Short mmCIF file of C-alpha atoms in Angstrom, two decimals:
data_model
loop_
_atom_site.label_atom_id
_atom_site.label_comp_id
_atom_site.label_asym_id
_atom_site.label_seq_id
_atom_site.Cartn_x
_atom_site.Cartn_y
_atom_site.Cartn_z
CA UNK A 1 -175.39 18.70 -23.78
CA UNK A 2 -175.98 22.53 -22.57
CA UNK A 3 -174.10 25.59 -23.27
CA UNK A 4 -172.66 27.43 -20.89
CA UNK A 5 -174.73 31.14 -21.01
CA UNK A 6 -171.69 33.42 -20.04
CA UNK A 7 -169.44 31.54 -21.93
CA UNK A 8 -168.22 33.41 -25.59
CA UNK A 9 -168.92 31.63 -28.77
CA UNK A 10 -166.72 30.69 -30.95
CA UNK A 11 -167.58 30.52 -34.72
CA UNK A 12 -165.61 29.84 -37.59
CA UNK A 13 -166.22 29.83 -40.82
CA UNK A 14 -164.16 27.16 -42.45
CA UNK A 15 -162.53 28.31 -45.98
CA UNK A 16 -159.14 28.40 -47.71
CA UNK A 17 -157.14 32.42 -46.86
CA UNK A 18 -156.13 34.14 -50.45
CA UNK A 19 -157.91 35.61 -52.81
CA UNK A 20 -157.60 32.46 -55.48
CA UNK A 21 -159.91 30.72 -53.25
CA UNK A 22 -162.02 33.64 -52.38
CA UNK A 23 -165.42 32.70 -54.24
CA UNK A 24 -165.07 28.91 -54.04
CA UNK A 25 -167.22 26.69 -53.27
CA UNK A 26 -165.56 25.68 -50.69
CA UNK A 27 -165.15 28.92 -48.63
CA UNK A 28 -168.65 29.47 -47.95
CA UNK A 29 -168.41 29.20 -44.59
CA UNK A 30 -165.66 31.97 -44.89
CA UNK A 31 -168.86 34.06 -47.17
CA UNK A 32 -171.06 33.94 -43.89
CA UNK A 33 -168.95 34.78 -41.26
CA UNK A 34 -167.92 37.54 -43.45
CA UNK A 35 -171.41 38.35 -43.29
CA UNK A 36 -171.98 37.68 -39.69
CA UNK A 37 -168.50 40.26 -39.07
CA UNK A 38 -170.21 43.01 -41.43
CA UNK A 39 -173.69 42.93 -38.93
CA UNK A 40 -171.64 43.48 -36.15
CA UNK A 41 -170.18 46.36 -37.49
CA UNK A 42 -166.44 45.27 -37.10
CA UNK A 43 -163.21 44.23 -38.84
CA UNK A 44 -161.25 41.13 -38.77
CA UNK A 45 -157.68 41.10 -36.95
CA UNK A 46 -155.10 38.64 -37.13
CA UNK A 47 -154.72 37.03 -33.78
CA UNK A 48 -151.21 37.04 -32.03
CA UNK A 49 -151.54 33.43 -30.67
CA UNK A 50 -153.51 31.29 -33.39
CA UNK A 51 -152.79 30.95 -37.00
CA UNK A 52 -156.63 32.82 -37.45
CA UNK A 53 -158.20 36.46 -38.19
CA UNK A 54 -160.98 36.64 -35.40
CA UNK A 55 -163.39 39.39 -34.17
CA UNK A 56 -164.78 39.92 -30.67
CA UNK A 57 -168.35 40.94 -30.80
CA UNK A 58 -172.13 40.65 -29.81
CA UNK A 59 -175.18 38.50 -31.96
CA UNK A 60 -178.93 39.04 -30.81
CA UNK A 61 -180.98 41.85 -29.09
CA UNK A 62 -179.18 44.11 -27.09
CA UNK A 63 -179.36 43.80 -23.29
CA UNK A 64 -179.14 39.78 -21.96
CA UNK A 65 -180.56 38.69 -24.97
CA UNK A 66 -177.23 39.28 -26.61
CA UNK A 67 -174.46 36.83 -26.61
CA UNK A 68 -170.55 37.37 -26.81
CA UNK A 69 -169.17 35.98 -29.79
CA UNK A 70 -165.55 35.28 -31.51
CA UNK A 71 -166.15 35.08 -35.27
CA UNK A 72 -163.16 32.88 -36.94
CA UNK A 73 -161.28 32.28 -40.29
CA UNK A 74 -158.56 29.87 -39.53
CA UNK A 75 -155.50 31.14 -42.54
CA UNK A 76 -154.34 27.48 -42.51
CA UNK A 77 -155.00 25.91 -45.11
CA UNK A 78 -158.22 23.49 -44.66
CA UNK A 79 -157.15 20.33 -43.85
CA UNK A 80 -155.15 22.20 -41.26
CA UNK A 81 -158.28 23.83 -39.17
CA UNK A 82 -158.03 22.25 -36.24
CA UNK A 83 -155.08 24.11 -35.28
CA UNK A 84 -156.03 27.43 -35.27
CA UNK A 85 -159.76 26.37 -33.59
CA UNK A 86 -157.89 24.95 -31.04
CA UNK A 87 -155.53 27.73 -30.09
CA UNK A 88 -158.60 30.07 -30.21
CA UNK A 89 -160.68 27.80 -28.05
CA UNK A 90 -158.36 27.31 -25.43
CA UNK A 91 -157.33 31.27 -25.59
CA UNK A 92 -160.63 32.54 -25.56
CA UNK A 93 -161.80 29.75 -22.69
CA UNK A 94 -164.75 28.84 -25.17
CA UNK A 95 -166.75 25.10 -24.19
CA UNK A 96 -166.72 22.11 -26.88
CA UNK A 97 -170.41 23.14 -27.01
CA UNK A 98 -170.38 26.84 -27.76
CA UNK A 99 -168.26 26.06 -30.64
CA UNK A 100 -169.92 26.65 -34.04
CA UNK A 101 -168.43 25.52 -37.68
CA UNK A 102 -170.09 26.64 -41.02
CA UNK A 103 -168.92 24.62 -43.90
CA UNK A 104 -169.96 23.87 -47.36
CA UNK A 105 -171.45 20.11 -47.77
CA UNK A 106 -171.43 17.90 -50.82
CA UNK A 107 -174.38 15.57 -49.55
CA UNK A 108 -177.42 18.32 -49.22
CA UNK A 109 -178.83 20.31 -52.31
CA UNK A 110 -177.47 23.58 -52.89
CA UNK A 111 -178.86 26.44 -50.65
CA UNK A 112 -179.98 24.12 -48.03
CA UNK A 113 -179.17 24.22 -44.33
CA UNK A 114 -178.90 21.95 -41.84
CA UNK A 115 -177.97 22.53 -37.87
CA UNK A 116 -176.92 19.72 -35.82
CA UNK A 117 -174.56 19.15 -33.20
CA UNK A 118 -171.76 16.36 -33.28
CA UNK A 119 -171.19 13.33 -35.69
CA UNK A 120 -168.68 12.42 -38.26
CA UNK A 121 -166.76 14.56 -41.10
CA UNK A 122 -168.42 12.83 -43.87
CA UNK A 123 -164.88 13.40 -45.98
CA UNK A 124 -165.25 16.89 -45.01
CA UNK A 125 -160.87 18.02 -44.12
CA UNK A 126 -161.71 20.75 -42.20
CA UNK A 127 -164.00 19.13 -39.85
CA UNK A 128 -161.56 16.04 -40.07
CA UNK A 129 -158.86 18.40 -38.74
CA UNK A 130 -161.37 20.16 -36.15
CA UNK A 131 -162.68 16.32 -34.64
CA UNK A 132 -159.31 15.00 -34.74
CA UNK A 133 -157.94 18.14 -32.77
CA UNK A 134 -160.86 18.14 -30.20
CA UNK A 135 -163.06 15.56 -30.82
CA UNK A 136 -166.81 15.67 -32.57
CA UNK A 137 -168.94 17.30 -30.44
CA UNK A 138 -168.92 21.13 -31.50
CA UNK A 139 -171.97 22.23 -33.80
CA UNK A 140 -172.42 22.55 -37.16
CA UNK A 141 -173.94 24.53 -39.84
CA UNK A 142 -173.60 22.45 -43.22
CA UNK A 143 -174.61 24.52 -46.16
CA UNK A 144 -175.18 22.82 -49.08
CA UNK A 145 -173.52 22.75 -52.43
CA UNK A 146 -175.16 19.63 -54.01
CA UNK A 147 -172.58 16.75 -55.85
CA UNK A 148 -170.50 17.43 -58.78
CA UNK A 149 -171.60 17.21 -62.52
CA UNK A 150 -170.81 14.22 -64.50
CA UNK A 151 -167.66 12.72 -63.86
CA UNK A 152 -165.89 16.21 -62.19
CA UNK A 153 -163.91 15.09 -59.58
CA UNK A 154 -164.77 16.15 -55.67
CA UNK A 155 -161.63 18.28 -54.97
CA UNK A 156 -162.39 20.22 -58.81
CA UNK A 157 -165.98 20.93 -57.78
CA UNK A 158 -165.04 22.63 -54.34
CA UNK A 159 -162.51 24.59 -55.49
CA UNK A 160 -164.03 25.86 -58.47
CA UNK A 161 -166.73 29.46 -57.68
CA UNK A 162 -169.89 28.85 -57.90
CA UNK A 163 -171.51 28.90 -61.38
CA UNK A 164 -173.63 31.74 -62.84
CA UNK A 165 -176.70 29.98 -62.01
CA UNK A 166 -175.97 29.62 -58.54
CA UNK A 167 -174.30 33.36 -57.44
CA UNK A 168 -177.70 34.61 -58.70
CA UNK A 169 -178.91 33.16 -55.17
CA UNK A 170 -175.91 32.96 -53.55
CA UNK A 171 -176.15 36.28 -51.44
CA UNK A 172 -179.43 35.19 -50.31
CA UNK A 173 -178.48 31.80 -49.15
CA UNK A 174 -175.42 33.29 -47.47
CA UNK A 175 -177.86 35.80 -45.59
CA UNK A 176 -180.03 32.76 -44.67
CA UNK A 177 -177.11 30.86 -43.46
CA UNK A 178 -175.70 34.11 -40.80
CA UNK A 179 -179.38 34.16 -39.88
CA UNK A 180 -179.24 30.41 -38.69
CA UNK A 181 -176.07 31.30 -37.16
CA UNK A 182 -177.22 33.86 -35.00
CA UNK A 183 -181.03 32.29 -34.42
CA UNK A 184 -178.43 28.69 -33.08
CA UNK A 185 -176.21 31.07 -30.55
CA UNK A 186 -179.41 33.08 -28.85
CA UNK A 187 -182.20 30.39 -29.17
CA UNK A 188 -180.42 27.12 -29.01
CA UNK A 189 -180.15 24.05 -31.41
CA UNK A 190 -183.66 22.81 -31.36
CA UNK A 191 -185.42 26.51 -32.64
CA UNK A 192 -182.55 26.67 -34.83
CA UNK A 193 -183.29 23.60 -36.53
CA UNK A 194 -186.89 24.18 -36.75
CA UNK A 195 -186.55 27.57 -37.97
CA UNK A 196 -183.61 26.29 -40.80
CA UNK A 197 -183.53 22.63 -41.13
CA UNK A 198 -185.03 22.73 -44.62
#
């Protein structure tokens, strides 16, 4: 599948709003387009037509290297992404393709990335919501989180902040993960992965 070059990008960062759910585990796709917003030099706004804060801006070298971006935090709640992605999509005229979700993932050790575009929501809500709204073939950038201790439940261990142990390498891994971002929307999938797949 190609990308359309003039088209925008759309990425979202998927994530709970409020700050109760601010440092959670599972708003760390919410961390790095926070990030990816601060490197651009702008601010979020809400958006009139979807239930979302979006920015408008540029990732990569200035000049046709660059590429026009929409950086989005759906304020559903997560099971209720799709929504939002959808309203922004269609308003912003954005391809399946050029459409970008970084989310937190149970099944890869915590720090790790991995790129790839399509396939199923391996339990994940807000990519259940996304899929079901659009279907599966947008990309993704799963960051991992690793499984829960012991006997904690699933829905405990995502919405709990990460421990001491792991904020001491959060910020790093967060800066790793806007860096795959960006390196996906200028240099494609493949260089992506080879650069970040770890």
């Amino acid at each position: 599948m190609t990308t359309d070059a003039t088209a925008p990008w759309l990425i979202v960062g998927l994530g709970n709003p409020g700050p109760g759910y601010a440092a959670n585990r599972h708003n760390v796709g919410f961390m790095v387009v926070d990030l990816l917003a601060e490197r651009t030099g702008g601010a979020f706004k809400r958006h009139g037509k979807a239930q979302a804060q979006v920015l408008e801006g540029r990732i990569g070298p200035m000049g046709p290297g660059s590429r026009r971006v929409v950086l989005a935090k759906p304020m559903s709640y997560m099971n209720l992404s799709g929504g939002p992605v959808t309203a922004l999509r269609d308003f912003y005229k954005v391809p399946t393709a050029n459409i970008v979700a970084i989310h937190d993932e149970l099944d890869i050790d915590y720090g790790t990335l991995r790129l790839k575009l399509g396939g199923g929501d391996n339990g994940h809500n807000g990519l259940k919501s996304m899929t079901k709204a659009m279907g599966p073939d947008y990309h993704r950038v799963r960051f991992g989180i690793g499984r829960p201790p012991g006997r904690m439940q699933v829905a405990d261990f995502v919405l709990k902040d990460f421990s001491a142990g792991e904020r001491k390498e959060l910020d790093y891994f967060v800066d790793r993960g806007a860096d795959a971002v960006e390196a996906l929307v200028t240099e494609g999938l493949e260089r992506a992965q080879s650069s970040y797949n770890s």
